[in-house]
XYZ file of C-alpha atoms in Angstrom:
544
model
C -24.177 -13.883 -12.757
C -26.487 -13.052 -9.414
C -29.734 -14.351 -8.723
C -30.891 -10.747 -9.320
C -30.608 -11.507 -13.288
C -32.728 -14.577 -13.245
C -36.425 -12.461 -13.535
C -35.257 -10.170 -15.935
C -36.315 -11.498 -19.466
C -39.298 -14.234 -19.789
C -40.301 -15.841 -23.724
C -43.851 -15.685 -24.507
C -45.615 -19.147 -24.131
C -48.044 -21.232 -22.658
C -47.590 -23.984 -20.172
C -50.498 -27.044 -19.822
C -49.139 -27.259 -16.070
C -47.737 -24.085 -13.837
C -45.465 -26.316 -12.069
C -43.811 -27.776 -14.863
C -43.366 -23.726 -15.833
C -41.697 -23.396 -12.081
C -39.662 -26.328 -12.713
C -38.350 -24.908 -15.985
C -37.497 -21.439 -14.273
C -35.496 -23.487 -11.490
C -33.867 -25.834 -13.760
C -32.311 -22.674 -15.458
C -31.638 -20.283 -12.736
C -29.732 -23.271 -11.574
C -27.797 -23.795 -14.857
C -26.895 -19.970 -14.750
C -25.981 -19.785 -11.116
C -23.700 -22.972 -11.616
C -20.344 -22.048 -13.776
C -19.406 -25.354 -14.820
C -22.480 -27.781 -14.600
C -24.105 -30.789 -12.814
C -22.767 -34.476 -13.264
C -22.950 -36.889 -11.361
C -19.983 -38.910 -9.464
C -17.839 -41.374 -12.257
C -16.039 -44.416 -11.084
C -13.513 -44.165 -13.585
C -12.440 -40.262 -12.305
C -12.568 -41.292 -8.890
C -10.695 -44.352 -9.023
C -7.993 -42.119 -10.962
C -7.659 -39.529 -8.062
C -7.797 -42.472 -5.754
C -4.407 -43.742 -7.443
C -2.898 -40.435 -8.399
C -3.775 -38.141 -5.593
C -4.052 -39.840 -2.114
C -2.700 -36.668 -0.364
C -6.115 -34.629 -2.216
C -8.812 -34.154 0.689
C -10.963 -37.032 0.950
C -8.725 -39.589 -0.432
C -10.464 -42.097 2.178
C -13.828 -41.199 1.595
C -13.268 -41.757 -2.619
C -11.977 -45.063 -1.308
C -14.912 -46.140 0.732
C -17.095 -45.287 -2.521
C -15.332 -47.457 -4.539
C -16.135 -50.459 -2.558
C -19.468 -48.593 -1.997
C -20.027 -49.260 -5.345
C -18.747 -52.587 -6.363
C -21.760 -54.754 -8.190
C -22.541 -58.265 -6.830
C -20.374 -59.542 -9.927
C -17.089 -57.970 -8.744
C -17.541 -55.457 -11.753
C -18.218 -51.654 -11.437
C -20.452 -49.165 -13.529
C -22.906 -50.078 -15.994
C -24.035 -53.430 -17.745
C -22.335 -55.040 -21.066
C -19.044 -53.516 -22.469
C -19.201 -50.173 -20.116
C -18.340 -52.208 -16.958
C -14.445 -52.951 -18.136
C -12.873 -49.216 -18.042
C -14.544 -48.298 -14.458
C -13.877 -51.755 -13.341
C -10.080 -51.439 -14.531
C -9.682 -48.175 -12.777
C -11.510 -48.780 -9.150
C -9.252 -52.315 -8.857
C -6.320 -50.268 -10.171
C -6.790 -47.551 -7.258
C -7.784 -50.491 -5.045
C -4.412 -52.305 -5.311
C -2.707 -49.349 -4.865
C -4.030 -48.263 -1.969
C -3.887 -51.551 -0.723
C 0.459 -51.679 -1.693
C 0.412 -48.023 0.120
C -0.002 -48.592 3.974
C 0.901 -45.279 4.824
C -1.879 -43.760 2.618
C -4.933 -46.085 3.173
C -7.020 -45.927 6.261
C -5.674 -47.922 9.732
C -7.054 -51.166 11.049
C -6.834 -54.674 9.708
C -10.765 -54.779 9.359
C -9.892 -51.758 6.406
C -7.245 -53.736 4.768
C -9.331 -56.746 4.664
C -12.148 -55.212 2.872
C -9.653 -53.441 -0.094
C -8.472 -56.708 -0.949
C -12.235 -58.455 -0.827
C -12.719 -55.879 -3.206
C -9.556 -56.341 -5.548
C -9.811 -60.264 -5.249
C -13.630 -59.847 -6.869
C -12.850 -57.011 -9.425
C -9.903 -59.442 -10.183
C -12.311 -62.226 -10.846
C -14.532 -59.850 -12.995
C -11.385 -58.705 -14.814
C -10.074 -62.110 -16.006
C -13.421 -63.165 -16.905
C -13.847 -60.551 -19.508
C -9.869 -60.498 -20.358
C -8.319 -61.752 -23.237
C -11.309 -63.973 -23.541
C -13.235 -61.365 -25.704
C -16.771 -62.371 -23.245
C -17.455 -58.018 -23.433
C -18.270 -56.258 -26.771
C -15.875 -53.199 -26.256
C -18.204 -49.517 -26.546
C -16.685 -47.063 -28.644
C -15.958 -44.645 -26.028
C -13.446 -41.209 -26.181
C -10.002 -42.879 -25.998
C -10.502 -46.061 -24.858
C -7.867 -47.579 -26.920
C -5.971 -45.188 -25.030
C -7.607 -45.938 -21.190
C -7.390 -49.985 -21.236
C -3.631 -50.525 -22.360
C -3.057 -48.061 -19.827
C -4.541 -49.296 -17.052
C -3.877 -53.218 -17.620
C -0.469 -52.282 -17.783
C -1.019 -50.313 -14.642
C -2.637 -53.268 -12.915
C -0.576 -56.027 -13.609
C 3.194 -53.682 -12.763
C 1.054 -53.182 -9.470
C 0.343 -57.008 -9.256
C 3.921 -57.990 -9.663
C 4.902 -55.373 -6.786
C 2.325 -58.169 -4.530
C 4.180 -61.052 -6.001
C 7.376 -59.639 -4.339
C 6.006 -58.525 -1.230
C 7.038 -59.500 2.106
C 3.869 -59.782 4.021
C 0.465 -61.693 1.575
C -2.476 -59.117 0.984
C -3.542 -60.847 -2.105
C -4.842 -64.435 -2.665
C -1.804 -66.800 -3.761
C -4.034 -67.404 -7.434
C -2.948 -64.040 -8.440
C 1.308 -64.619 -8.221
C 1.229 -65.741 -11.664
C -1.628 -64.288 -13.665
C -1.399 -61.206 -15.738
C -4.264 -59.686 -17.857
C -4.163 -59.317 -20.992
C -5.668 -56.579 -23.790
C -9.126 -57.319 -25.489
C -9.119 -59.184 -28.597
C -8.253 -56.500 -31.513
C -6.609 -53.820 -29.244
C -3.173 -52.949 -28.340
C -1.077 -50.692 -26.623
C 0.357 -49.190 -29.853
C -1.177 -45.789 -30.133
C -0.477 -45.502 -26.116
C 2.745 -45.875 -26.418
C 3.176 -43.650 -29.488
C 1.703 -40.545 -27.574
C 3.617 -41.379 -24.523
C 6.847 -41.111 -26.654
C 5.552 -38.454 -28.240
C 5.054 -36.499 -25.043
C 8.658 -37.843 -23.990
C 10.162 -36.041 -26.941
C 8.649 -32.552 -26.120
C 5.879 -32.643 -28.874
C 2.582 -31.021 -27.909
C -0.243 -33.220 -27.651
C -3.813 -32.477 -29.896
C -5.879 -30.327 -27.653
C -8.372 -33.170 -27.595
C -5.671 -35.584 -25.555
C -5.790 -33.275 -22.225
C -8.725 -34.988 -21.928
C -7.072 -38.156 -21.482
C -3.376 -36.947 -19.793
C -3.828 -39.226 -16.945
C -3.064 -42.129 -19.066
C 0.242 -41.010 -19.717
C 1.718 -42.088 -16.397
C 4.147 -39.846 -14.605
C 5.231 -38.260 -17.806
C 2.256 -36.311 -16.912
C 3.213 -33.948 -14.277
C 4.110 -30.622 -15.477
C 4.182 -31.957 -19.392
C 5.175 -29.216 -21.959
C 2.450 -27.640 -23.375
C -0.220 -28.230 -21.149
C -1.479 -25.601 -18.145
C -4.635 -25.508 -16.573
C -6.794 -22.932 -17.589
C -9.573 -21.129 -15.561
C -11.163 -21.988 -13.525
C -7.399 -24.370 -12.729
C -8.481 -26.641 -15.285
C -6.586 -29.486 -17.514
C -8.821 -30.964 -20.363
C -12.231 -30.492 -18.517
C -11.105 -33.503 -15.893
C -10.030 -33.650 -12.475
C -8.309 -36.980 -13.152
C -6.214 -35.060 -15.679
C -5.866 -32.218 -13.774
C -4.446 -34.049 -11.084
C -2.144 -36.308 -13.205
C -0.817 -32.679 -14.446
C -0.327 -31.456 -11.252
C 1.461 -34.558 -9.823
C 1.654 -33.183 -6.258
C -0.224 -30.980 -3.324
C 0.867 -28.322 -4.386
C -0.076 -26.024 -7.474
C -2.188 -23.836 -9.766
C -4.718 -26.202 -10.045
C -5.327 -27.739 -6.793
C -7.800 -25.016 -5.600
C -9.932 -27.004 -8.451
C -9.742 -29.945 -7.372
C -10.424 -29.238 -3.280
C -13.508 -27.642 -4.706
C -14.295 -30.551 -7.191
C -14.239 -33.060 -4.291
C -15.666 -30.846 -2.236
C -18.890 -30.770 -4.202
C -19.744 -34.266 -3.581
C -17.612 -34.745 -0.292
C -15.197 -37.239 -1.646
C -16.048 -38.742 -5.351
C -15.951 -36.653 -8.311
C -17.599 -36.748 -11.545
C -16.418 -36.262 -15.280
C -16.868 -34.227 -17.292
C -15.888 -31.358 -15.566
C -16.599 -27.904 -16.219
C -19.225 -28.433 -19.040
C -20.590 -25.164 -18.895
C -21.113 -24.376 -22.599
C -22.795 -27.858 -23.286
C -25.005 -28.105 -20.235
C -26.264 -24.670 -21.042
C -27.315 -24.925 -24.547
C -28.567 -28.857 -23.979
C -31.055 -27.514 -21.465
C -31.729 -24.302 -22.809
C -32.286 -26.435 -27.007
C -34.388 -29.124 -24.845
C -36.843 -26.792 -23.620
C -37.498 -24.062 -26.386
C -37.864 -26.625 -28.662
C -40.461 -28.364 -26.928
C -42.614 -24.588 -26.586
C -41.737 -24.202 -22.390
C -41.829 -20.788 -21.600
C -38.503 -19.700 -20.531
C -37.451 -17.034 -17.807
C -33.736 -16.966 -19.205
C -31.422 -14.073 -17.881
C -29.409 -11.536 -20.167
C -26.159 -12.527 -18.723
C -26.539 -16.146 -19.443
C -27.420 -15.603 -23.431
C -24.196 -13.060 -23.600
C -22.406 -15.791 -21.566
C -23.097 -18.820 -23.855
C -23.116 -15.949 -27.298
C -19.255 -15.379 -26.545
C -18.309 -18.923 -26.287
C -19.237 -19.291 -29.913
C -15.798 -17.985 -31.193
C -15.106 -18.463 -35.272
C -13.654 -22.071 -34.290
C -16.776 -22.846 -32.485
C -18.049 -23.631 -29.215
C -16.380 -25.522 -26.661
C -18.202 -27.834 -24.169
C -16.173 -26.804 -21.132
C -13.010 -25.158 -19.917
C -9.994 -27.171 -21.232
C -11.736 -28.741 -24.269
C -11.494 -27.802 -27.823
C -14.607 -26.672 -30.227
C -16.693 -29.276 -31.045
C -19.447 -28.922 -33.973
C -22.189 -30.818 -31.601
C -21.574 -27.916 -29.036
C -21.507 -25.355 -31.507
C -24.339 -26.486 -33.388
C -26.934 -26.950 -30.411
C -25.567 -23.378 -28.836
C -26.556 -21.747 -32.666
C -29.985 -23.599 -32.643
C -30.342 -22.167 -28.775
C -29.438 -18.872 -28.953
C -31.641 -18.731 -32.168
C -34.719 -19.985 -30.470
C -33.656 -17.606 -27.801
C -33.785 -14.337 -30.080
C -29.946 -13.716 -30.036
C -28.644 -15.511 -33.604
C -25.792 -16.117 -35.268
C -24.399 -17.150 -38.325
C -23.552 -20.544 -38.568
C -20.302 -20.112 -40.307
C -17.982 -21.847 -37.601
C -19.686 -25.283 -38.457
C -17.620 -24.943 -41.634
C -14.759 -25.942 -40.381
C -16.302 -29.302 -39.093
C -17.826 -30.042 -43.207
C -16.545 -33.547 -44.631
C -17.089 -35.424 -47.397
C -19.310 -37.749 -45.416
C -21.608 -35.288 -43.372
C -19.945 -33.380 -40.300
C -17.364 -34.737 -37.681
C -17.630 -33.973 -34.060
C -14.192 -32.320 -34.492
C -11.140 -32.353 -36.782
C -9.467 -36.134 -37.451
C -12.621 -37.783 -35.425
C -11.838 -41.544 -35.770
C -16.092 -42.446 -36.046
C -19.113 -41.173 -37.173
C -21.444 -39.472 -34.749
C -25.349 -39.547 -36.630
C -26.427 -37.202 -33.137
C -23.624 -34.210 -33.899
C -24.992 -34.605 -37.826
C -28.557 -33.715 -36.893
C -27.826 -31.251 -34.021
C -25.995 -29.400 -37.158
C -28.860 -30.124 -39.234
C -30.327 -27.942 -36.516
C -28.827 -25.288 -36.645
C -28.548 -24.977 -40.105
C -32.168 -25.638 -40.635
C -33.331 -22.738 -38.620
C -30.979 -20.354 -39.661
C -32.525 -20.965 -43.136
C -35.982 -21.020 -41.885
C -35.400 -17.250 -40.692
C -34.758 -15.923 -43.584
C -31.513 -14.281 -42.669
C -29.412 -15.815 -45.509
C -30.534 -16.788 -49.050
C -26.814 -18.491 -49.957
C -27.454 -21.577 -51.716
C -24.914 -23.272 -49.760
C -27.540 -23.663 -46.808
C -30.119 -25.824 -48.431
C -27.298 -27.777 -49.795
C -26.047 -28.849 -46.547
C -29.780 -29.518 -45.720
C -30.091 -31.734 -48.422
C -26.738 -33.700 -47.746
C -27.719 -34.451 -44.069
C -30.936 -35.310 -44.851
C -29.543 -38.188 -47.433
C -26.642 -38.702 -44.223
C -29.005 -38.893 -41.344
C -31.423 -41.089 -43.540
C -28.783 -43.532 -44.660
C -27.538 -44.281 -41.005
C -30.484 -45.550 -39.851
C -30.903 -48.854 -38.777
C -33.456 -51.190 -40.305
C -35.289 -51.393 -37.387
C -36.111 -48.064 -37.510
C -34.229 -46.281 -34.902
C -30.826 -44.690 -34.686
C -27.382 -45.879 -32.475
C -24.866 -42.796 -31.432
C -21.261 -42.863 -30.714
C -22.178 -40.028 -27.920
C -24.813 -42.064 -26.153
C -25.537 -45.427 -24.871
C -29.418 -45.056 -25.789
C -30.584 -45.648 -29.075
C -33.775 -43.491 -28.148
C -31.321 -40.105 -27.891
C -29.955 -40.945 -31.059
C -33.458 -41.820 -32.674
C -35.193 -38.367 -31.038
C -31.624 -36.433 -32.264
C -32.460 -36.979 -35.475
C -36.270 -37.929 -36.448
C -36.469 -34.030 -34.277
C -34.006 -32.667 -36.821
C -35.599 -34.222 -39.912
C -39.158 -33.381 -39.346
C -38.444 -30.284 -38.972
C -35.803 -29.245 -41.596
C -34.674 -32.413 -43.474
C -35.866 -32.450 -47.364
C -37.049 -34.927 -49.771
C -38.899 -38.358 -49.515
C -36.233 -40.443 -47.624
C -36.253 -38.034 -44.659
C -40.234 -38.163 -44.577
C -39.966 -42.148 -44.366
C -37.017 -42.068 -42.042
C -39.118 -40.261 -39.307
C -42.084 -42.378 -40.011
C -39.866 -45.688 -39.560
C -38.706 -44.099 -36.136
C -41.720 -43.315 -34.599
C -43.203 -46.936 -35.565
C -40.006 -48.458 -33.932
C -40.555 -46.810 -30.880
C -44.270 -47.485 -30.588
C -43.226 -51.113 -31.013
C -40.501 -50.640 -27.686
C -42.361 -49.219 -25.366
C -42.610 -51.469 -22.311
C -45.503 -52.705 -20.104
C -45.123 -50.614 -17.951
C -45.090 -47.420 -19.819
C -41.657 -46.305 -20.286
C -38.840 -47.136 -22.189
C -34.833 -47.738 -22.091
C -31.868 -50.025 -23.592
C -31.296 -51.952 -20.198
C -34.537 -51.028 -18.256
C -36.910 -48.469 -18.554
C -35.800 -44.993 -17.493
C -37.140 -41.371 -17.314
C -34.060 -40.107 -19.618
C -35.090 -42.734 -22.379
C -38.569 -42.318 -21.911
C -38.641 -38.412 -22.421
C -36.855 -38.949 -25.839
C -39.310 -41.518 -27.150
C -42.562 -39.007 -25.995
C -40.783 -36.258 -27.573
C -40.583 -38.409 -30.897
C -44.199 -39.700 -30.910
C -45.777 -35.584 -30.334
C -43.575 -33.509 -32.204
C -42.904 -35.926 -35.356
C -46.197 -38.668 -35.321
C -48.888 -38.719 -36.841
C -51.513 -36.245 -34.003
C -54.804 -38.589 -35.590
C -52.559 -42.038 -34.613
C -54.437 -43.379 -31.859
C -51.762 -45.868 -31.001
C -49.513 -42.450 -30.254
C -52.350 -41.450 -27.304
C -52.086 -44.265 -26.130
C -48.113 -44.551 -25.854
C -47.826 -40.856 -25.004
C -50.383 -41.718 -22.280
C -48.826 -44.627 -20.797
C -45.195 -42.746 -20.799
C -46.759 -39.779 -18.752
C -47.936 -41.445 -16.579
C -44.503 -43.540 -15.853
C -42.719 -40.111 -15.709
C -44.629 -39.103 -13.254
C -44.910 -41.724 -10.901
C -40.888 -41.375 -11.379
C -40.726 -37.786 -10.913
C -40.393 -38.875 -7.395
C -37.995 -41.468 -6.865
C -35.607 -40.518 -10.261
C -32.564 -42.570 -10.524
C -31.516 -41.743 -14.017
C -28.892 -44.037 -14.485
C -25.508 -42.845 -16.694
C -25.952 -43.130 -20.539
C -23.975 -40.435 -21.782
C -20.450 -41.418 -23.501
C -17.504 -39.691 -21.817
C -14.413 -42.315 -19.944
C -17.134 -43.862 -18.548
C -20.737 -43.526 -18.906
C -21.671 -40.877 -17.138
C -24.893 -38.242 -16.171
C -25.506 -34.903 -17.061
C -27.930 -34.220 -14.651
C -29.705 -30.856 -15.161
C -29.791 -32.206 -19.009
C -31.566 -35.061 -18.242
C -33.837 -33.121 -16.187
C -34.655 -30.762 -19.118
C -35.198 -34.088 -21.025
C -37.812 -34.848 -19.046
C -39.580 -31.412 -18.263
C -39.682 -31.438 -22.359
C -41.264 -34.661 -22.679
C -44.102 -33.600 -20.315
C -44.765 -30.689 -20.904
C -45.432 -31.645 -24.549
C -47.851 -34.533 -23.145
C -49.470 -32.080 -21.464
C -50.158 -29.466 -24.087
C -51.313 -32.583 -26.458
C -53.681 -33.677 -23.789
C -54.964 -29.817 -23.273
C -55.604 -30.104 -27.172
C -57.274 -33.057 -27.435
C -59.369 -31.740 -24.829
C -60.466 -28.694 -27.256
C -60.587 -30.502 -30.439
C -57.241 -29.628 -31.309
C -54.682 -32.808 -31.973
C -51.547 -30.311 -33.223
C -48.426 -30.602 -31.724
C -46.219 -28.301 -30.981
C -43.231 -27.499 -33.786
């Protein structure tokens, strides 16, 4: 795609604000410009090419933003339970640059920061393990991630204990860490056997292939794919390679070459950054200049499986379902038939033998099914029975509080606009009618004093999806919704300036999809300000 496509085709509309119009335009020309998507830099990845691919240019700038990076407690990443897998990974890398003096950079002063570093994220470490002080977040595989890595860590700590020459404080000869309190290595070692027998792993594992050690280099079964891709991660990708030389290492010198040293994961996520942004904004009513090539693009990565989020990955029903409910909105539709193959008893799983629930895929499905049948273009009487099963599915997962909690993402308010979005708009009966209204009354009751709103603190990301739930599903007579909607504009805007989103989306780590999050947030205001150009005329309605 050239930047000759991006004027081509424009949806009718009408925008409250012309720069949030020329935001929108940018936002996308730079989603269809960029073939695999905008995140930004992950610990965890970094700290993996850190201990797996010293000889990969700019092996000693990753290492200089790991101890960048390091938080005041010796931890690394986020707060609560999302700290332990980037903090297990940057100390892992640490040590072993610190074991490797022919791979880490000269001078004493060097060598005396790495093991500051590893003597804190030590401290951290032992803190949290076996003593059970973290509640552990259900992210992808990390049942998978932390055996590995402990293991990892204390092999690398006994390699200290025999040294000649002391790099490490003497309190760490004799201390090993242990798992957290209801985990085990057991399923780690199962797939590592089951790679040493020649088995092929679940598509869903090349994900994950770093953790299985040097039986990852060259591994039956898996090759990169294009663009010289394993499993939609450069830690994986380098694990698979397992040297300078390959297929996939013109990948990874462009990878780190993107954010000259650290790299991010996921990586490509073409499909899912493209249909997130494009979903974010037609549903909110932005008028979209969106180029041919990039709706033929994201139409043939809907195959009968599904859509894919990236290169390397397999079909997934949140991608497929939020690609549908695009490409709908977008005048190019299709048939929804490839979220059959994600139907269960209980609602829809993100993919075949998904160990959780995820209440976030369920409405993005509810989506696409919704709309389809709101077209007209198929009167089976299968559709409005899947309507009314995820409208009793979404209704019963909701907490009593009123709001929703994801497996996908750390913020309840993604979870809550996810679904009080999707049952507004298509759910049926009585309990989907008093789900949304117990959503929108738990987020008036969170908003914070200074107008925004957030788990940890109160951030743009998190604010956007609470605005989005009080205009598109509240009550447009509410005064108490002005009000909010008022006091959250005015804190995205005053952020619009100095944005730090921070990471909230579940992947290794926590991590940020950036040009989502931006859509997010051109969304949230450009629905304030069509309310507020309403209001202005008499008219309350917001936009459906």
């Amino acid at each position: 795609m050239t930047i000759e496509d991006i004027d081509k085709v424009a949806t009718p509309g009408t925008v409250a604000d012309a720069g949030l119009a020329a935001s929108a335009h940018d936002l996308v020309a730079q989603v269809a410009l960029d073939p695999w998507g905008r995140v930004g830099p992950s610990v965890y990845e970094t700290g993996r090419l850190v201990a797996v691919a010293p000889w990969l240019t700019g092996h000693d700038r990753r290492v200089q933003y790991l101890l960048d990076n390091q938080r005041p407690d010796g931890g690394w990443g986020p707060p609560e339970g999302y700290a332990l897998v980037p903090t297990l990974s940057a100390v892992d890398a640490l040590l072993g640059t610190l074991g490797r003096p022919d791979a880490q950079p000269p001078g004493r002063s060097r060598e005396a920061d790495l093991a500051r570093a590893v003597d804190r994220g030590l401290q951290a470490l032992f803190g949290w393990l076996p003593a059970g002080t973290l509640s552990i977040p259900d992210t992808p595989a990390i049942d998978l991630i932390v055996p590995a890595l402990v293991a990892s860590i204390n092999e690398r700590l006994d390699g200290f204990r025999d040294a000649s020459i002391r790099k490490l404080d003497a309190r760490w000869d004799d201390r090993r860490l242990g798992l957290p309190p209801g985990m085990s290595g057991t399923r780690l070692a199962a797939v590592r056997q089951r790679l040493a027998a020649g088995t092929q792993l679940p598509p869903k594992l090349l994900h994950f292939v770093e953790v299985l050690g040097s039986g990852a280099a060259g591994a039956p079964g898996m090759a990169p794919v294009p663009p010289g891709v394993v499993g939609a991660s450069p830690a994986a990708t380098a694990a698979w390679l397992g040297g300078p030389a390959g297929p996939a290492t013109q990948f990874l010198e462009h990878v780190v070459g993107q954010q000259d040293g650290p790299v991010p994961c996921p990586l490509p996520i073409t499909v899912f950054e493209r249909a997130w942004v494009l979903s974010s904004l037609t549903r909110a009513g932005v008028p979209l200049t969106v180029p041919p090539a990039l709706l033929d693009e994201l139409s043939a990565a809907v195959e009968p499986a599904g859509a894919a989020s990236g290169a390397g990955l397999p079909a997934d029903a949140d991608t497929t379902s939020v690609t549908l409910y695009a490409l709908a909105k977008l005048g190019r539709p299709i048939a929804p038939d490839s979220l059959w193959h994600f139907e269960t008893e209980a609602g829809f799983c993100t993919w075949p033998g998904e160990d959780g629930f995820s209440v976030s895929t369920n409405a993005h499905v509810l989506d696409a099914f919704g709309h389809h049948m709101a077209t007209g273009a198929d009167a089976s009487p299968r559709y409005p029975a899947v309507l009314d099963k995820l409208s009793v599915t979404l209704s019963g997962h909701q907490e009593a509080d009123g709001s929703w909690r994801d497996r996908w993402h750390a913020s309840p308010y993604y979870a809550t606009a996810c679904c009080a979005l999707a049952l507004h708009q298509y759910g049926r009966g009585p309990a989907a009618l008093d789900a949304v209204s117990a959503a929108v009354d738990w987020v008036l009751a969170t908003q914070r004093p200074d107008g925004s709103w957030g788990r940890w603190s109160g951030t743009a990301e998190e604010t956007a999806y609470a605005i989005q739930v009080l205009i598109v599903t509240g009550n447009p007579a509410r005064r108490a919704i002005d009000e909010a909607t008022r006091q959250g504009s005015a804190f995205l805007r005053q952020a619009s300036g100095r944005r730090t989103d921070p990471p909230l989306w579940y992947g290794k780590e926590l991590y940020l999809p950036e040009a989502i999050v931006r859509a997010a947030t051109i969304a949230a205001e450009h629905l304030a300000q069509t309310r507020s150009a309403s209001a202005a005329f008499g008219n309350n309605a917001a936009p459906r």
